[in-house]
mmCIF file of C-alpha atoms and ligand atoms in Angstrom:
data_model
loop_
_atom_site.group_PDB
_atom_site.id
_atom_site.type_symbol
_atom_site.label_atom_id
_atom_site.label_comp_id
_atom_site.label_asym_id
_atom_site.label_seq_id
_atom_site.Cartn_x
_atom_site.Cartn_y
_atom_site.Cartn_z
ATOM 1 C CA UNK A 1 5.301 15.092 7.586
ATOM 2 C CA UNK A 2 3.173 11.977 7.974
ATOM 3 C CA UNK A 3 2.853 9.748 4.920
ATOM 4 C CA UNK A 4 0.762 6.629 4.469
ATOM 5 C CA UNK A 5 1.424 4.266 1.554
ATOM 6 C CA UNK A 6 -0.632 1.235 0.532
ATOM 7 C CA UNK A 7 1.766 -1.406 -0.739
ATOM 8 C CA UNK A 8 1.931 -4.799 -2.360
ATOM 9 C CA UNK A 9 5.213 -6.607 -2.897
ATOM 10 C CA UNK A 10 8.048 -5.820 -5.263
ATOM 11 C CA UNK A 11 6.760 -2.647 -6.944
ATOM 12 C CA UNK A 12 5.571 -1.315 -3.600
ATOM 13 C CA UNK A 13 8.747 -2.182 -1.729
ATOM 14 C CA UNK A 14 11.086 -0.610 -4.271
ATOM 15 C CA UNK A 15 9.036 2.564 -4.322
ATOM 16 C CA UNK A 16 9.060 2.690 -0.523
ATOM 17 C CA UNK A 17 12.824 2.461 -0.440
ATOM 18 C CA UNK A 18 12.867 5.473 -2.744
ATOM 19 C CA UNK A 19 10.341 7.270 -0.573
ATOM 20 C CA UNK A 20 12.390 6.695 2.559
ATOM 21 C CA UNK A 21 15.418 8.170 0.782
ATOM 22 C CA UNK A 22 13.417 11.091 -0.615
ATOM 23 C CA UNK A 23 11.797 11.974 2.701
ATOM 24 C CA UNK A 24 14.197 10.814 5.425
ATOM 25 C CA UNK A 25 12.488 12.854 8.128
ATOM 26 C CA UNK A 26 8.950 11.812 7.289
ATOM 27 C CA UNK A 27 6.982 9.403 9.426
ATOM 28 C CA UNK A 28 6.021 6.712 6.934
ATOM 29 C CA UNK A 29 3.326 4.144 7.654
ATOM 30 C CA UNK A 30 2.958 1.310 5.176
ATOM 31 C CA UNK A 31 -0.300 -0.582 4.991
ATOM 32 C CA UNK A 32 0.592 -3.947 3.513
ATOM 33 C CA UNK A 33 -1.485 -6.282 1.396
ATOM 34 C CA UNK A 34 -2.165 -9.675 2.991
ATOM 35 C CA UNK A 35 -4.492 -11.060 0.327
ATOM 36 C CA UNK A 36 -1.562 -13.021 -1.159
ATOM 37 C CA UNK A 37 -0.881 -14.786 2.157
ATOM 38 C CA UNK A 38 -0.877 -18.546 2.064
ATOM 39 C CA UNK A 39 -0.328 -21.476 4.421
ATOM 40 C CA UNK A 40 2.295 -23.920 3.154
ATOM 41 C CA UNK A 41 3.727 -26.884 5.051
ATOM 42 C CA UNK A 42 1.870 -25.630 8.105
ATOM 43 C CA UNK A 43 3.625 -22.250 7.871
ATOM 44 C CA UNK A 44 1.924 -18.899 7.423
ATOM 45 C CA UNK A 45 3.600 -17.050 4.572
ATOM 46 C CA UNK A 46 2.968 -13.329 3.953
ATOM 47 C CA UNK A 47 4.779 -12.575 0.685
ATOM 48 C CA UNK A 48 3.999 -8.881 0.405
ATOM 49 C CA UNK A 49 4.737 -7.994 4.033
ATOM 50 C CA UNK A 50 8.001 -9.900 3.821
ATOM 51 C CA UNK A 51 9.018 -8.307 0.532
ATOM 52 C CA UNK A 52 8.548 -4.856 2.079
ATOM 53 C CA UNK A 53 10.334 -5.880 5.272
ATOM 54 C CA UNK A 54 13.293 -7.530 3.525
ATOM 55 C CA UNK A 55 13.639 -4.781 0.902
ATOM 56 C CA UNK A 56 13.634 -1.930 3.419
ATOM 57 C CA UNK A 57 15.632 -3.971 5.923
ATOM 58 C CA UNK A 58 18.421 -4.804 3.469
ATOM 59 C CA UNK A 59 17.767 -8.551 3.323
ATOM 60 C CA UNK A 60 16.122 -8.859 -0.089
ATOM 61 C CA UNK A 61 17.386 -10.778 -3.099
ATOM 62 C CA UNK A 62 17.896 -7.710 -5.278
ATOM 63 C CA UNK A 63 17.830 -9.406 -8.691
ATOM 64 C CA UNK A 64 14.718 -11.420 -7.948
ATOM 65 C CA UNK A 65 12.939 -8.723 -5.949
ATOM 66 C CA UNK A 66 11.503 -11.231 -3.459
ATOM 67 C CA UNK A 67 12.992 -13.694 -0.999
ATOM 68 C CA UNK A 68 16.243 -13.477 0.929
ATOM 69 C CA UNK A 69 19.683 -12.631 -0.382
ATOM 70 C CA UNK A 70 22.201 -15.512 -0.346
ATOM 71 C CA UNK A 71 19.323 -17.959 -0.055
ATOM 72 C CA UNK A 72 19.569 -21.750 -0.158
ATOM 73 C CA UNK A 73 16.772 -24.251 -0.734
ATOM 74 C CA UNK A 74 17.748 -27.324 1.262
ATOM 75 C CA UNK A 75 14.426 -27.564 3.120
ATOM 76 C CA UNK A 76 12.527 -27.376 -0.150
ATOM 77 C CA UNK A 77 14.710 -30.087 -1.709
ATOM 78 C CA UNK A 78 14.299 -32.338 1.299
ATOM 79 C CA UNK A 79 10.523 -31.885 1.210
ATOM 80 C CA UNK A 80 10.649 -32.779 -2.480
ATOM 81 C CA UNK A 81 12.566 -35.957 -1.631
ATOM 82 C CA UNK A 82 9.605 -36.922 0.546
ATOM 83 C CA UNK A 83 7.301 -36.100 -2.352
ATOM 84 C CA UNK A 84 5.785 -33.310 -0.288
ATOM 85 C CA UNK A 85 4.739 -30.272 -2.315
ATOM 86 C CA UNK A 86 3.906 -27.776 -3.534
ATOM 87 C CA UNK A 87 7.212 -27.481 -5.360
ATOM 88 C CA UNK A 88 6.173 -24.356 -7.278
ATOM 89 C CA UNK A 89 6.500 -21.985 -4.331
ATOM 90 C CA UNK A 90 10.081 -20.886 -3.662
ATOM 91 C CA UNK A 91 10.450 -21.230 0.099
ATOM 92 C CA UNK A 92 14.095 -20.686 0.937
ATOM 93 C CA UNK A 93 15.863 -21.814 4.087
ATOM 94 C CA UNK A 94 16.456 -18.319 5.470
ATOM 95 C CA UNK A 95 12.920 -17.326 4.585
ATOM 96 C CA UNK A 96 11.530 -20.386 6.377
ATOM 97 C CA UNK A 97 12.839 -19.018 9.676
ATOM 98 C CA UNK A 98 10.645 -15.930 9.241
ATOM 99 C CA UNK A 99 7.606 -18.115 8.620
ATOM 100 C CA UNK A 100 8.359 -20.308 11.637
ATOM 101 C CA UNK A 101 8.568 -17.261 13.906
ATOM 102 C CA UNK A 102 5.332 -15.906 12.445
ATOM 103 C CA UNK A 103 3.450 -19.201 12.653
ATOM 104 C CA UNK A 104 4.604 -19.811 16.207
ATOM 105 C CA UNK A 105 3.513 -16.340 17.336
ATOM 106 C CA UNK A 106 0.153 -16.645 15.575
ATOM 107 C CA UNK A 107 -0.398 -20.032 17.245
ATOM 108 C CA UNK A 108 0.404 -18.412 20.605
ATOM 109 C CA UNK A 109 -2.414 -15.952 19.988
ATOM 110 C CA UNK A 110 -0.603 -12.873 18.728
ATOM 111 C CA UNK A 111 -2.320 -10.899 15.974
ATOM 112 C CA UNK A 112 -0.568 -10.639 12.605
ATOM 113 C CA UNK A 113 0.023 -6.923 13.221
ATOM 114 C CA UNK A 114 1.872 -7.729 16.456
ATOM 115 C CA UNK A 115 3.838 -10.483 14.727
ATOM 116 C CA UNK A 116 4.818 -8.103 11.923
ATOM 117 C CA UNK A 117 6.009 -5.558 14.463
ATOM 118 C CA UNK A 118 8.101 -8.242 16.165
ATOM 119 C CA UNK A 119 9.660 -9.346 12.864
ATOM 120 C CA UNK A 120 10.411 -5.697 12.049
ATOM 121 C CA UNK A 121 12.315 -5.381 15.336
ATOM 122 C CA UNK A 122 14.982 -7.380 13.594
ATOM 123 C CA UNK A 123 14.767 -5.771 10.152
ATOM 124 C CA UNK A 124 14.341 -2.114 11.161
ATOM 125 C CA UNK A 125 12.705 -1.126 7.866
ATOM 126 C CA UNK A 126 12.588 2.562 8.848
ATOM 127 C CA UNK A 127 8.848 2.671 8.288
ATOM 128 C CA UNK A 128 5.940 1.436 10.363
ATOM 129 C CA UNK A 129 4.637 -1.652 8.566
ATOM 130 C CA UNK A 130 1.063 -2.705 9.380
ATOM 131 C CA UNK A 131 -0.887 -5.465 7.650
ATOM 132 C CA UNK A 132 -4.181 -4.197 6.214
ATOM 133 C CA UNK A 133 -6.040 -6.536 8.580
ATOM 134 C CA UNK A 134 -5.427 -9.132 11.275
ATOM 135 C CA UNK A 135 -8.291 -11.181 9.843
ATOM 136 C CA UNK A 136 -7.786 -13.803 7.185
ATOM 137 C CA UNK A 137 -8.415 -12.491 3.693
ATOM 138 C CA UNK A 138 -7.380 -14.583 0.703
ATOM 139 C CA UNK A 139 -7.424 -13.537 -2.910
ATOM 140 C CA UNK A 140 -8.963 -16.278 -5.027
ATOM 141 C CA UNK A 141 -9.093 -16.474 -8.786
ATOM 142 C CA UNK A 142 -11.761 -18.262 -10.815
ATOM 143 C CA UNK A 143 -10.213 -20.081 -13.767
ATOM 144 C CA UNK A 144 -11.454 -22.601 -16.276
ATOM 145 C CA UNK A 145 -9.638 -25.186 -18.360
ATOM 146 C CA UNK A 146 -10.476 -28.329 -20.290
ATOM 147 C CA UNK A 147 -9.167 -30.827 -17.718
ATOM 148 C CA UNK A 148 -10.587 -29.483 -14.490
ATOM 149 C CA UNK A 149 -13.399 -27.204 -15.605
ATOM 150 C CA UNK A 150 -14.272 -24.063 -13.704
ATOM 151 C CA UNK A 151 -12.797 -23.663 -10.234
ATOM 152 C CA UNK A 152 -11.446 -21.116 -7.777
ATOM 153 C CA UNK A 153 -7.757 -21.312 -6.929
ATOM 154 C CA UNK A 154 -5.649 -19.408 -4.438
ATOM 155 C CA UNK A 155 -4.045 -16.323 -5.983
ATOM 156 C CA UNK A 156 -0.564 -17.810 -5.529
ATOM 157 C CA UNK A 157 -1.518 -20.909 -7.461
ATOM 158 C CA UNK A 158 -2.701 -18.787 -10.374
ATOM 159 C CA UNK A 159 0.157 -16.294 -10.188
ATOM 160 C CA UNK A 160 3.126 -18.487 -9.308
ATOM 161 C CA UNK A 161 2.204 -21.996 -10.507
ATOM 162 C CA UNK A 162 0.172 -21.059 -13.586
ATOM 163 C CA UNK A 163 2.065 -17.783 -14.250
ATOM 164 C CA UNK A 164 -1.373 -16.251 -14.922
ATOM 165 C CA UNK A 165 -1.377 -18.164 -18.217
ATOM 166 C CA UNK A 166 -4.981 -19.302 -17.706
ATOM 167 C CA UNK A 167 -7.318 -16.308 -18.017
ATOM 168 C CA UNK A 168 -8.908 -15.218 -14.739
ATOM 169 C CA UNK A 169 -12.700 -15.136 -15.067
ATOM 170 C CA UNK A 170 -12.950 -13.224 -11.804
ATOM 171 C CA UNK A 171 -10.857 -12.282 -8.804
ATOM 172 C CA UNK A 172 -12.244 -12.071 -5.269
ATOM 173 C CA UNK A 173 -10.753 -11.083 -1.939
ATOM 174 C CA UNK A 174 -12.427 -13.822 0.092
ATOM 175 C CA UNK A 175 -13.204 -12.649 3.626
ATOM 176 C CA UNK A 176 -12.550 -8.982 2.911
ATOM 177 C CA UNK A 177 -16.094 -7.781 3.522
ATOM 178 C CA UNK A 178 -16.071 -9.179 7.075
ATOM 179 C CA UNK A 179 -12.508 -8.112 7.855
ATOM 180 C CA UNK A 180 -11.567 -5.200 10.075
ATOM 181 C CA UNK A 181 -8.602 -2.921 9.451
ATOM 182 C CA UNK A 182 -5.705 -3.898 11.723
ATOM 183 C CA UNK A 183 -5.165 -1.733 14.824
ATOM 184 C CA UNK A 184 -3.512 1.527 13.815
ATOM 185 C CA UNK A 185 -4.492 1.423 10.153
ATOM 186 C CA UNK A 186 -7.376 3.895 10.227
ATOM 187 C CA UNK A 187 -5.642 6.116 12.787
ATOM 188 C CA UNK A 188 -2.543 6.314 10.576
ATOM 189 C CA UNK A 189 -4.609 7.249 7.533
ATOM 190 C CA UNK A 190 -6.551 9.862 9.494
ATOM 191 C CA UNK A 191 -3.325 11.377 10.834
ATOM 192 C CA UNK A 192 -1.594 11.345 7.452
ATOM 193 C CA UNK A 193 -0.774 14.538 5.578
ATOM 194 C CA UNK A 194 -0.861 12.628 2.304
ATOM 195 C CA UNK A 195 -1.529 9.094 1.072
ATOM 196 C CA UNK A 196 0.521 7.536 -1.739
ATOM 197 C CA UNK A 197 -0.216 4.540 -3.965
ATOM 198 C CA UNK A 198 3.114 3.063 -5.118
ATOM 199 C CA UNK A 199 3.256 1.329 -8.504
ATOM 200 C CA UNK A 200 1.768 -1.806 -6.978
ATOM 201 C CA UNK A 201 -0.750 -4.073 -8.634
ATOM 202 C CA UNK A 202 -3.976 -2.009 -8.724
ATOM 203 C CA UNK A 203 -6.193 -5.094 -8.461
ATOM 204 C CA UNK A 204 -4.603 -7.666 -6.159
ATOM 205 C CA UNK A 205 -2.427 -5.341 -4.048
ATOM 206 C CA UNK A 206 -3.861 -1.816 -3.696
ATOM 207 C CA UNK A 207 -7.360 -3.020 -4.677
ATOM 208 C CA UNK A 208 -7.371 -5.677 -1.968
ATOM 209 C CA UNK A 209 -6.278 -3.217 0.719
ATOM 210 C CA UNK A 210 -9.035 -0.818 -0.355
ATOM 211 C CA UNK A 211 -11.567 -3.682 -0.087
ATOM 212 C CA UNK A 212 -11.213 -3.827 3.700
ATOM 213 C CA UNK A 213 -14.260 -1.965 5.020
ATOM 214 C CA UNK A 214 -13.339 1.499 6.254
ATOM 215 C CA UNK A 215 -10.007 1.828 4.472
ATOM 216 C CA UNK A 216 -11.322 3.203 1.170
ATOM 217 C CA UNK A 217 -13.401 5.890 2.887
ATOM 218 C CA UNK A 218 -10.541 6.902 5.167
ATOM 219 C CA UNK A 219 -8.164 7.166 2.195
ATOM 220 C CA UNK A 220 -10.705 9.065 0.087
ATOM 221 C CA UNK A 221 -10.841 11.797 2.716
ATOM 222 C CA UNK A 222 -7.114 12.461 2.179
ATOM 223 C CA UNK A 223 -4.969 13.926 -0.563
ATOM 224 C CA UNK A 224 -3.991 10.857 -2.573
ATOM 225 C CA UNK A 225 -1.363 10.556 -5.302
ATOM 226 C CA UNK A 226 -0.703 7.346 -7.213
ATOM 227 C CA UNK A 227 2.218 6.213 -9.350
ATOM 228 C CA UNK A 228 1.203 4.310 -12.470
ATOM 229 C CA UNK A 229 2.381 0.697 -12.630
ATOM 230 C CA UNK A 230 1.470 0.725 -16.323
ATOM 231 C CA UNK A 231 3.801 2.338 -18.836
ATOM 232 C CA UNK A 232 2.867 2.595 -22.500
ATOM 233 C CA UNK A 233 0.011 0.111 -22.211
ATOM 234 C CA UNK A 234 1.909 -2.661 -20.434
ATOM 235 C CA UNK A 235 2.993 -3.548 -16.909
ATOM 236 C CA UNK A 236 6.659 -2.800 -16.304
ATOM 237 C CA UNK A 237 7.164 -6.286 -14.922
ATOM 238 C CA UNK A 238 4.862 -9.067 -13.887
ATOM 239 C CA UNK A 239 1.407 -9.835 -15.150
ATOM 240 C CA UNK A 240 -0.758 -7.031 -13.821
ATOM 241 C CA UNK A 241 -2.488 -6.880 -17.213
ATOM 242 C CA UNK A 242 -4.017 -10.307 -16.511
ATOM 243 C CA UNK A 243 -5.548 -8.934 -13.287
ATOM 244 C CA UNK A 244 -6.834 -5.767 -14.948
ATOM 245 C CA UNK A 245 -8.402 -7.761 -17.785
ATOM 246 C CA UNK A 246 -10.170 -9.973 -15.221
ATOM 247 C CA UNK A 247 -11.945 -6.956 -13.728
ATOM 248 C CA UNK A 248 -12.681 -5.405 -17.119
ATOM 249 C CA UNK A 249 -10.132 -2.580 -16.925
ATOM 250 C CA UNK A 250 -7.913 -1.790 -19.905
ATOM 251 C CA UNK A 251 -4.152 -2.029 -19.333
ATOM 252 C CA UNK A 252 -3.317 1.656 -19.617
ATOM 253 C CA UNK A 253 -2.201 4.416 -17.276
ATOM 254 C CA UNK A 254 -5.439 6.293 -18.004
ATOM 255 C CA UNK A 255 -7.743 3.315 -17.355
ATOM 256 C CA UNK A 256 -6.060 2.501 -14.033
ATOM 257 C CA UNK A 257 -6.499 6.105 -12.855
ATOM 258 C CA UNK A 258 -10.152 6.029 -13.912
ATOM 259 C CA UNK A 259 -10.564 2.708 -12.130
ATOM 260 C CA UNK A 260 -9.298 4.215 -8.877
ATOM 261 C CA UNK A 261 -11.539 7.143 -9.690
ATOM 262 C CA UNK A 262 -11.629 10.827 -8.851
ATOM 263 C CA UNK A 263 -13.361 9.998 -5.579
ATOM 264 C CA UNK A 264 -10.097 8.461 -4.479
ATOM 265 C CA UNK A 265 -7.205 9.898 -6.494
ATOM 266 C CA UNK A 266 -6.222 13.555 -6.512
ATOM 267 C CA UNK A 267 -3.019 13.163 -8.486
ATOM 268 C CA UNK A 268 -1.568 10.563 -10.837
ATOM 269 C CA UNK A 269 2.021 10.219 -11.976
ATOM 270 C CA UNK A 270 2.476 8.649 -15.385
ATOM 271 C CA UNK A 271 5.562 7.904 -17.427
ATOM 272 C CA UNK A 272 6.670 10.303 -20.173
ATOM 273 C CA UNK A 273 5.488 7.623 -22.622
ATOM 274 C CA UNK A 274 1.974 8.413 -21.368
ATOM 275 C CA UNK A 275 2.378 12.195 -21.243
ATOM 276 C CA UNK A 276 -0.819 12.657 -23.271
ATOM 277 C CA UNK A 277 -2.984 11.002 -20.613
ATOM 278 C CA UNK A 278 -5.750 13.228 -19.237
ATOM 279 C CA UNK A 279 -8.236 12.191 -16.595
ATOM 280 C CA UNK A 280 -11.139 14.454 -15.724
ATOM 281 C CA UNK A 281 -10.849 15.622 -12.104
ATOM 282 C CA UNK A 282 -7.382 14.163 -11.494
ATOM 283 C CA UNK A 283 -4.109 16.115 -11.790
ATOM 284 C CA UNK A 284 -1.892 14.055 -14.107
ATOM 285 C CA UNK A 285 1.864 14.692 -14.355
ATOM 286 C CA UNK A 286 4.408 12.833 -16.414
ATOM 287 C CA UNK A 287 8.061 11.986 -15.761
ATOM 288 C CA UNK A 288 10.289 8.938 -16.188
ATOM 289 C CA UNK A 289 8.784 6.194 -14.010
ATOM 290 C CA UNK A 290 11.261 3.345 -14.336
ATOM 291 C CA UNK A 291 12.596 2.409 -10.910
ATOM 292 C CA UNK A 292 15.896 1.474 -12.524
ATOM 293 C CA UNK A 293 18.161 2.314 -9.578
ATOM 294 C CA UNK A 294 17.868 3.835 -6.088
ATOM 295 C CA UNK A 295 18.384 7.421 -7.297
ATOM 296 C CA UNK A 296 15.812 7.140 -10.065
ATOM 297 C CA UNK A 297 13.374 5.545 -7.617
ATOM 298 C CA UNK A 298 13.914 8.255 -5.009
ATOM 299 C CA UNK A 299 13.260 10.896 -7.672
ATOM 300 C CA UNK A 300 9.949 9.206 -8.552
ATOM 301 C CA UNK A 301 8.954 9.097 -4.898
ATOM 302 C CA UNK A 302 9.978 12.744 -4.484
ATOM 303 C CA UNK A 303 7.816 13.720 -7.460
ATOM 304 C CA UNK A 304 4.816 11.826 -6.062
ATOM 305 C CA UNK A 305 5.265 13.452 -2.679
ATOM 306 C CA UNK A 306 5.760 16.939 -4.149
ATOM 307 C CA UNK A 307 2.587 16.580 -6.197
ATOM 308 C CA UNK A 308 0.671 15.374 -3.142
ATOM 309 C CA UNK A 309 1.895 18.278 -1.022
ATOM 310 C CA UNK A 310 1.054 20.756 -3.779
ATOM 311 C CA UNK A 311 -2.467 19.343 -4.161
ATOM 312 C CA UNK A 312 -2.996 19.276 -0.417
ATOM 313 C CA UNK A 313 -1.980 22.909 -0.086
ATOM 314 C CA UNK A 314 -4.353 23.850 -2.893
ATOM 315 C CA UNK A 315 -7.119 21.935 -1.107
ATOM 316 C CA UNK A 316 -6.335 23.534 2.252
ATOM 317 C CA UNK A 317 -6.638 26.995 0.694
ATOM 318 C CA UNK A 318 -10.089 26.168 -0.658
HETATM 319 P P1 GDP B 1 3.098 -5.493 -5.972
HETATM 320 O O1 GDP B 1 1.809 -5.252 -6.636
HETATM 321 O O2 GDP B 1 3.609 -4.271 -5.315
HETATM 322 O O3 GDP B 1 2.977 -6.729 -5.132
HETATM 323 O O4 GDP B 1 4.319 -5.806 -6.869
HETATM 324 P P2 GDP B 1 4.510 -6.468 -8.259
HETATM 325 O O5 GDP B 1 5.912 -6.884 -8.302
HETATM 326 O O6 GDP B 1 3.482 -7.474 -8.535
HETATM 327 O O7 GDP B 1 4.412 -5.256 -9.257
HETATM 328 C C1 GDP B 1 3.318 -4.433 -9.261
HETATM 329 C C2 GDP B 1 3.379 -3.500 -10.389
HETATM 330 O O8 GDP B 1 4.549 -2.705 -10.318
HETATM 331 C C3 GDP B 1 3.382 -4.158 -11.730
HETATM 332 O O9 GDP B 1 2.162 -3.856 -12.336
HETATM 333 C C4 GDP B 1 4.546 -3.507 -12.459
HETATM 334 O O10 GDP B 1 4.169 -3.084 -13.742
HETATM 335 C C5 GDP B 1 4.874 -2.316 -11.608
HETATM 336 N N1 GDP B 1 6.270 -1.961 -11.671
HETATM 337 C C6 GDP B 1 7.329 -2.756 -11.470
HETATM 338 N N2 GDP B 1 8.481 -2.081 -11.661
HETATM 339 C C7 GDP B 1 8.128 -0.806 -11.990
HETATM 340 C C8 GDP B 1 8.850 0.384 -12.332
HETATM 341 O O11 GDP B 1 10.064 0.410 -12.381
HETATM 342 N N3 GDP B 1 8.110 1.505 -12.603
HETATM 343 C C9 GDP B 1 6.752 1.515 -12.572
HETATM 344 N N4 GDP B 1 6.117 2.646 -12.851
HETATM 345 N N5 GDP B 1 6.045 0.416 -12.263
HETATM 346 C C10 GDP B 1 6.712 -0.734 -11.992
HETATM 347 CA CA1 CA B 2 1.624 -9.106 -4.213
#
C-alpha cells in the first residue's frame, strides 16, 4: 500500500504518527508545507518539516507539539543580550543545530529536498518526507492597524508574534505560482493508492501545498480522504479560524470540505459533534476525531485509510 499525505506542522505530524502505527507496512510519503519557512539570524528555518521530522523521529517536545524535547534557549538569550531579535520566535539550542546543518547544505548548493533527506538520515521518521518544492515560497499575510497602516507581513510574524490577533485581510503564498514541485512529489502522488489530508490547517498548510502548480491536479486524480481540523465550529487548537475567515470560508467541518471541493475530496472524516454534516458528492463519515493519545490518533488514521480504500475500490469497480 502506497499512501501520500500532505502535511503542515503539529496537526499533520500527530496524525502521521497515528498513520504509521495504523499502517506499519505501508509506504508513506509525506509532502510537507514550506510556506511557513523563514530566515532568522541567517539560518533557514522550516517549522513544518521539522515538526514532522521531530515528531516521527521521537525528538519532539510533546507538550508543546513543536521544537525539541529537553530544549534550552541559551543562544536566544545571548542574542537578546546583544539586542538582536526577533525575540518572538522560539529558536532553541538543539533546534539551532538543525538549522545550521540545513543552512550550510543549502549554501553549498544542495536542494531543500536533499537537505531534508540528509536530516532524516538522523531522525529516521519511518516515512519519506519531501518538501512541496525546492523553490522559495513564503506565505504572507496582509494586515492593517492604526499605527502602521496596511502592510504584508511574513506568516510567522502574524501567527507567532501577533498570535493572529490582527485580522488577516488576505493571505498569499508568494512565489507559489512560479514554483515547481520538488523531485519525487508528483511521482509519489501518481504512484499512490490513496492520498490523505491530515487535520492540518486547510489554508496555510494543505492549501499552500495545493498551490504549487501540478500538485492539485495530481492529487485530484487520486482517491482523497481528509480529516477535519474543525470540530463543532472551532479549530481544535490554534487559530485556523483566522485563516479561514481571511479567505471567506466559514469555520465549520462542512465549509472546509466544500472549500476543498468535490473535485478534490472523495471522503471526509468529521467528528461525532458534526455527524449531521452532508456534502454533495463527498462521502462524509463521523467518529471521534480528538487526537488525544497515540491509540486514539491511530484509530483516526485507520478510519481515514479504511474510508479511502473503500472509496478507491468502489471507483475501481466503476
Ligand atoms: P498544521 O496545519 O498541521 O501546521 O498544524 P497546526 O498545529 O497549525 O494545526 C492544524 C489544525 O489541526 C488546526 O486547525 C487544529 O484545529 C487541528 N487539530 C489539532 N489537533 C487536532 C485533533 O486532535 N483533532 C482534529 N480533528 N484536529 C486537530
Ligand atoms: Ca504550519
